[in-house]
Structure formats: structure tokens, C-alpha cells
Short mmCIF file of C-alpha atoms in Angstrom, two decimals:
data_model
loop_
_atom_site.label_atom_id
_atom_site.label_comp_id
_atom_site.label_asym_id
_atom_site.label_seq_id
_atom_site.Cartn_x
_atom_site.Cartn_y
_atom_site.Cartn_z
CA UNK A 1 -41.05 -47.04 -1.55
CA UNK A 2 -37.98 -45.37 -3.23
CA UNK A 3 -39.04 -43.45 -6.15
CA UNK A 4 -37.54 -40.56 -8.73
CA UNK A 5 -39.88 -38.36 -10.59
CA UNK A 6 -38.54 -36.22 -13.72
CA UNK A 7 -41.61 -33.52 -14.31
CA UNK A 8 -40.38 -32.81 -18.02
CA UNK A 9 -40.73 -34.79 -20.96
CA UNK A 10 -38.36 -32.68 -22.85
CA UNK A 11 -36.04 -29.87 -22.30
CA UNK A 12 -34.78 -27.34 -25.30
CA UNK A 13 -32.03 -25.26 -24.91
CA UNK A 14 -30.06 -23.22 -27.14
CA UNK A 15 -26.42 -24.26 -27.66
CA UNK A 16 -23.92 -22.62 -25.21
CA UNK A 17 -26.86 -21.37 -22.79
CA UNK A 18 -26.87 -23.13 -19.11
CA UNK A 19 -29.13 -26.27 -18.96
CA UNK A 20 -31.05 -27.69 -16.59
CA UNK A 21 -32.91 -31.52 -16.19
CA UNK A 22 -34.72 -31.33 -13.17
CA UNK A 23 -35.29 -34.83 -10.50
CA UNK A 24 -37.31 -35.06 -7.79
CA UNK A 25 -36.69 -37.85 -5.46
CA UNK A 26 -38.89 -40.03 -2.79
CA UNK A 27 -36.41 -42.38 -0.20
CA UNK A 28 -36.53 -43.66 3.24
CA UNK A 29 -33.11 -43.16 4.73
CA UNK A 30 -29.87 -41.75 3.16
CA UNK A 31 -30.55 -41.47 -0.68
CA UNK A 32 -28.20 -42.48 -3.18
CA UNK A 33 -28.75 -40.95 -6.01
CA UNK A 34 -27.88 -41.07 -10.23
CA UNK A 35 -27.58 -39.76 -12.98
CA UNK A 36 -27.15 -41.69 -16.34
CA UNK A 37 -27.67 -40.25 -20.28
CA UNK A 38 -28.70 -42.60 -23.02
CA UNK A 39 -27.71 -41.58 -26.83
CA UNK A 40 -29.91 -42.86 -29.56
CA UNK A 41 -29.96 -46.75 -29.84
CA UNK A 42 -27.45 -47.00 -27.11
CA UNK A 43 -27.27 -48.16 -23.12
CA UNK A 44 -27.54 -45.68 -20.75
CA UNK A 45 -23.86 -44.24 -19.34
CA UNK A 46 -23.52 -43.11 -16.01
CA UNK A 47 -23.04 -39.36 -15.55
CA UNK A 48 -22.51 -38.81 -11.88
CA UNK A 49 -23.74 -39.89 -8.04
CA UNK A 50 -24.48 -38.17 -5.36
CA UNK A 51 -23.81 -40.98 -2.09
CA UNK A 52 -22.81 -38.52 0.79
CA UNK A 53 -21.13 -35.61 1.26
CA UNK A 54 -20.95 -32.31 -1.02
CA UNK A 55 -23.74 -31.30 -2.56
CA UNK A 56 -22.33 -30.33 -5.48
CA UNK A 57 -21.65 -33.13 -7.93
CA UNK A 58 -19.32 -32.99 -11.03
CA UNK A 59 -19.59 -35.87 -13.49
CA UNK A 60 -18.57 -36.96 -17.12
CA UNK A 61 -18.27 -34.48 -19.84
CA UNK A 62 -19.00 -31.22 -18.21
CA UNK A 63 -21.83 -31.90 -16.17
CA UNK A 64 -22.67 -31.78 -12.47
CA UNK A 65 -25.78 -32.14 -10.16
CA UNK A 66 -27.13 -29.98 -7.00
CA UNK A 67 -28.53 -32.31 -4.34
CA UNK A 68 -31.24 -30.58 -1.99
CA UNK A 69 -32.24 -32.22 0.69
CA UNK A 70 -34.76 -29.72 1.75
CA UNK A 71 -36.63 -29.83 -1.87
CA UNK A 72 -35.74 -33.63 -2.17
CA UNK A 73 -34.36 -32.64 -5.73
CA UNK A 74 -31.17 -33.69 -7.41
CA UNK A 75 -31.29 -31.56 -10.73
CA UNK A 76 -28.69 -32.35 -13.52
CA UNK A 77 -27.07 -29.45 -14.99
CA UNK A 78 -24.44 -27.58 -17.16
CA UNK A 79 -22.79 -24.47 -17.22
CA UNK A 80 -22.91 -24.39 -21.42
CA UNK A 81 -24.90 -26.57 -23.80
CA UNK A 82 -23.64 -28.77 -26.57
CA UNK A 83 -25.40 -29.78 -29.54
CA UNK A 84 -24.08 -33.35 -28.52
CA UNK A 85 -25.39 -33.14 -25.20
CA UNK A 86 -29.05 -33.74 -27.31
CA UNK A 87 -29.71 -37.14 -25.20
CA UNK A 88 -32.59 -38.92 -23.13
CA UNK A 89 -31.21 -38.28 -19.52
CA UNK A 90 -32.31 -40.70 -16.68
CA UNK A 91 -32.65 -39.74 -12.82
CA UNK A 92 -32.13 -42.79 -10.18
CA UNK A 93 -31.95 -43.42 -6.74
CA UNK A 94 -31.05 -47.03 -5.32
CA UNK A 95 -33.88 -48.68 -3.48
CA UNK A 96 -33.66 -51.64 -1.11
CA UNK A 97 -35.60 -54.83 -1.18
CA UNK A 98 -35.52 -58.26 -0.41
CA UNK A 99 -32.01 -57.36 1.01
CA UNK A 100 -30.97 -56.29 -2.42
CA UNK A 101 -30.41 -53.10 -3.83
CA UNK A 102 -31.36 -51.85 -7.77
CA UNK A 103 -31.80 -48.89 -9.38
CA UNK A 104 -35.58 -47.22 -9.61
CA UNK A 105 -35.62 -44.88 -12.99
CA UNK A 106 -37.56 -41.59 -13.67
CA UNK A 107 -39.37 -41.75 -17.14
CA UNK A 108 -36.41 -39.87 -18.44
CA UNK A 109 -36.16 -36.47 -19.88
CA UNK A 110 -35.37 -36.03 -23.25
CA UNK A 111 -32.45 -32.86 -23.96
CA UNK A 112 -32.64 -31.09 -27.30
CA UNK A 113 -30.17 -28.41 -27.78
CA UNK A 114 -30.26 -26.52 -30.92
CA UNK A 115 -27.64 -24.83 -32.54
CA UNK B 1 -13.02 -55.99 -24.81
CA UNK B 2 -13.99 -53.70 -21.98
CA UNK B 3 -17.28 -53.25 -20.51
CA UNK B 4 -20.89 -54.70 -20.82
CA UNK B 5 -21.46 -56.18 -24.92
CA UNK B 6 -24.66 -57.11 -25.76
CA UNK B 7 -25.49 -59.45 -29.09
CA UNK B 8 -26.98 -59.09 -31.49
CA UNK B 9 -27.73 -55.34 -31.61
CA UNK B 10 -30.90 -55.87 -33.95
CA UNK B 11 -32.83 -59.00 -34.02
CA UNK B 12 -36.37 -58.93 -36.17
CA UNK B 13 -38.15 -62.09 -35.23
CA UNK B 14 -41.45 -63.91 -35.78
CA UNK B 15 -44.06 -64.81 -33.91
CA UNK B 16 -43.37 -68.77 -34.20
CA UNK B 17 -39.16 -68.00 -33.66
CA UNK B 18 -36.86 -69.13 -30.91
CA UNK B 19 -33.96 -66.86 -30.77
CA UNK B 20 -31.56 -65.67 -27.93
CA UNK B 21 -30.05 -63.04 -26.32
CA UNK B 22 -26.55 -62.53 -25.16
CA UNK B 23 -24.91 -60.14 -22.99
CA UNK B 24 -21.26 -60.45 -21.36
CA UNK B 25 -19.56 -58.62 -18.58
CA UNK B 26 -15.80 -57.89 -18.18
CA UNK B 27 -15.84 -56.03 -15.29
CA UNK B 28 -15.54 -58.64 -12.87
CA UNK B 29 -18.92 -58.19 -11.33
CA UNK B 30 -21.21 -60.50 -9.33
CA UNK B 31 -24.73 -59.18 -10.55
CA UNK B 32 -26.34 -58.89 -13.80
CA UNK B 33 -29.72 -57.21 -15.07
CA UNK B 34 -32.17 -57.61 -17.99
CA UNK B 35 -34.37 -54.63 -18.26
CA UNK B 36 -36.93 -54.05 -20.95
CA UNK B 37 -37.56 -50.51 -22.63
CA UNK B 38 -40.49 -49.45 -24.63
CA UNK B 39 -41.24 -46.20 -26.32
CA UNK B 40 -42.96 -43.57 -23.91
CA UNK B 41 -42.79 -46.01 -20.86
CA UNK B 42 -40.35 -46.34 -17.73
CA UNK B 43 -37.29 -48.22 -18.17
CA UNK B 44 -38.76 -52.04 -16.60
CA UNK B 45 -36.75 -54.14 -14.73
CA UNK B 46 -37.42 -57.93 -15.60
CA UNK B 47 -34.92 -60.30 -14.13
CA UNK B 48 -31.63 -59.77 -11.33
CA UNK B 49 -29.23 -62.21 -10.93
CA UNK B 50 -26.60 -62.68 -8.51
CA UNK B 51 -23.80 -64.97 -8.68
CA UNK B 52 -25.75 -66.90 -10.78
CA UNK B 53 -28.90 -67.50 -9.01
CA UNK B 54 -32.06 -65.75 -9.99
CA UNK B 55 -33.20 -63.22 -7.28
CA UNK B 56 -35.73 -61.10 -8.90
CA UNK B 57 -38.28 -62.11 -11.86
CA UNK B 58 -40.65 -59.39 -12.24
CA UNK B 59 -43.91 -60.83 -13.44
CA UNK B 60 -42.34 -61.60 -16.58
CA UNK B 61 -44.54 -63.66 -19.22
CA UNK B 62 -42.56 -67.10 -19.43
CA UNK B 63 -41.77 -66.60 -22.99
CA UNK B 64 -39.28 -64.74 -21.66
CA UNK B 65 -36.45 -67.00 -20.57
CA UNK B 66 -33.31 -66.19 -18.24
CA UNK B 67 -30.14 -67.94 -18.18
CA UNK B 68 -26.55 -67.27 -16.44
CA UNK B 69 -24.02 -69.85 -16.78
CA UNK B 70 -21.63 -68.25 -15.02
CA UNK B 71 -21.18 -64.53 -13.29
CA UNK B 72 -19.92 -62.74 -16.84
CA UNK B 73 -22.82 -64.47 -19.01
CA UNK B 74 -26.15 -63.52 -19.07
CA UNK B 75 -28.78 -65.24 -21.88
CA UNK B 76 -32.75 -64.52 -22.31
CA UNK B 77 -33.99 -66.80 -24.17
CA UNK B 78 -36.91 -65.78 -26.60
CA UNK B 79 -40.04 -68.02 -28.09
CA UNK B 80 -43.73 -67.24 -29.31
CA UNK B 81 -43.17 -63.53 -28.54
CA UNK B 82 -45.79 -61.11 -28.98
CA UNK B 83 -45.63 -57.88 -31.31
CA UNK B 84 -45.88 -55.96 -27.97
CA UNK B 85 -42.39 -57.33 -27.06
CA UNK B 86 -40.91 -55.39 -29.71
CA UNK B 87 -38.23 -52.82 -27.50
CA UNK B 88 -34.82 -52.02 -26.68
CA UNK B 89 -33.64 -54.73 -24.13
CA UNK B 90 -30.95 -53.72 -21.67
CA UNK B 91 -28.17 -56.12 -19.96
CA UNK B 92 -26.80 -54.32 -16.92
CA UNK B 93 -23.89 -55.41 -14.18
CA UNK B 94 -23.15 -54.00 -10.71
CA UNK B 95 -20.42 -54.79 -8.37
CA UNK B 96 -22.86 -56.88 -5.76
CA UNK B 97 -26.59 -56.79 -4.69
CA UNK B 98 -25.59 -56.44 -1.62
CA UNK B 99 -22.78 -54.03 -0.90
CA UNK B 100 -21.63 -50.49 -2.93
CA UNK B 101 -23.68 -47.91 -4.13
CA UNK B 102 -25.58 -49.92 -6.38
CA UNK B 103 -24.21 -48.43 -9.66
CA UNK B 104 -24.89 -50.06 -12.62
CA UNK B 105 -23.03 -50.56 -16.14
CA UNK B 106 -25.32 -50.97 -19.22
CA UNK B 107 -25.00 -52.71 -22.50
CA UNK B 108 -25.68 -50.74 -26.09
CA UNK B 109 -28.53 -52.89 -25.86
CA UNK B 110 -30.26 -55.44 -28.33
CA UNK B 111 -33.05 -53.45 -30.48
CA UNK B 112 -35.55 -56.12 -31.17
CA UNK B 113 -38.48 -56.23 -33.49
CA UNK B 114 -41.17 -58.96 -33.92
CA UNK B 115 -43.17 -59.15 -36.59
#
């Protein structure tokens, strides 16, 4: 069965230092793969997706993701940390079943980026 | 209005209540998601709908109570909840079940609390 794993609960960084969420993912097949943030008392937004090609992502404000296919990871990251970036960040890949696709999560990985 | 809305954004409740959910799509999309999240837990997926029909109910206790009138409308339907229902729930939409990447668009969500 699809599944995403996200090994940290929580992440600090300082502000303007690189970051880095890491994702570890589980698939039969071609993955598809996500990232999405979540602010405080809000939905999750989508980030980015990796479906084929480069394996260098670039998504919404700033961030992109490496996919690995070797190490089965797809780790979110950033050149320079915001305070703002301070989020819960969800990892996802899209499973198959009952010939329907969702989304499988990771736990999440909470960002806290001090100034 | 653009997007997925979700209302209302807080609901407190008691254990005897009836009250309802609404979320609404404007994206033009054919599938729709209620997903429940809890503090400290994964993100759970509880009901899928496409094109109006039910496709996925995830053991969800029957005092939980999906409706979709049509593709853009999505209702759950709440009575004799349980403290232990208390949690951020999610409306999501994606193009189709079937086809795409499977990327979803989430509601701010509807923070509910029963007492």
C-alpha cells in the first residue's frame, strides 16, 4: 500500500538559514508525489508536485522539493527561511484503490523558524 | 468567491445537538472530500464523493452524516456527537477520482468543539 512517512515532528531553523522537511515515500508504480503547508486554523495549500520528469521541483513562495528515487525521498526545502514559513507541512503521495485515486498524508512536520 | 469555503469556521456543540456542516466548491470539480483532523494524529479521511455518489465511507460512526446535492455542495450532517469528535474538519475537491494527478484543494476548515 502507498504510504509517506515524515521522521520529524518538528523542525527549527533560524531565519534566513536553508531549511529542510524531510519525506520518505512507499508506492507501487510511478509515484506522484505532494507537498501541501497548513497555517494555524487554516486548510492545507498545496506547495508543489513532483508527477514525472525533473527532479527538482519549484513550488509556491520560494520553495522546491528533491525527488530521489534511489532513497525513495521527496524532501521539501528552501534556500532561506522566513519567520512566516513557521507552518505544519504535509508530505503526500496519491494512492490507488477501488479504481479511485486520494491522497495518503504523512503525520506532518511542524516548521518553526525563529528570528 | 474563488476556491473551496467551508461554514461555519467554529461551531461549539452539545452532546444532544443536531447541527451541519457546509462546504462549497467553485472550481468546477467532480469530487469532494471530508477529512477529519485531531491533535497529534494523521490527517483521516472519512467520506469521497464523486459526482454525487458516495464512493468511500471510512468506518465512520453514523452520527456522522454525508450529503451532496449536487457536484459544488458538500454537507455532514452532525447529531449525538461525542467529546472525542471535537477537531478541525476538512472539505477538499479534486478535478476527478479517476483521471489527473489527484491534487486536491482544501477548505480553511470548520474548527468544531463539543462539549
Amino acid at each position: 500500500a502507498q504510504s509517506v512517512a515524515q521522521p520529524e515532528d518538528q523542525v527549527n531553523v533560524a531565519e534566513g538559514n536553508p531549511l529542510t522537511v524531510k519525506c520518505t515515500y512507499s508506492v507501487s508504480g510511478n509515484p506522484y508525489l505532494f507537498w501541501y503547508v497548513q497555517y494555524p486554523n487554516r486548510g492545507l495549500q498545496f506547495l508543489l508536485k513532483y508527477i514525472t520528469g525533473d527532479n527538482l521541483v519549484k513550488g509556491s513562495y520560494g520553495f522546491e522539493a528533491e525527488f530521489n528515487k534511489s532513497q525513495t525521498s521527496f524532501h521539501l526545502k528552501k534556500p532561506s527561511a522566513l519567520v512566516s514559513d513557521s507552518a505544519l507541512y504535509f508530505c503526500a503521495v496519491r494512492a490507488l484503490r477501488k479504481g479511485f485515486q486520494k491522497l495518503v498524508f504523512g503525520t506532518g512536520t511542524r516548521l518553526l523558524v525563529s528570528p | 468567491e474563488t476556491g473551496v469555503t467551508q461554514t461555519p469556521r467554529h461551531l461549539v456543540m452539545g452532546m444532544t445537538n443536531k447541527k451541519s456542516l457546509k462546504c462549497e466548491q467553485h472550481l468546477g470539480h467532480n469530487a469532494m472530500y471530508w477529512y477529519k483532523q485531531s491533535a497529534k494524529k494523521p490527517l483521516e479521511l472519512m467520506f469521497v464523493y464523486s459526482l454525487e455518489e458516495r464512493v468511500e465511507n471510512n468506518s465512520v460512526p453514523s452520527r456522522f452524516s454525508p450529503e451532496c446535492p449536487n457536484s459544488s455542495h458538500l454537507f455532514l450532517h452532525l447529531h449525538t456527537l461525542q467529546p472525542e469528535d471535537s477537531a478541525l474538519y476538512l472539505c477538499a475537491s479534486s478535478q476527478d477520482l479517476g483521471q489527473g494527478y489527484g491534487e486536491q484543494f482544501f477548505g480553511p476548515g470548520t474548527r468544531l468543539t463539543v462539549l
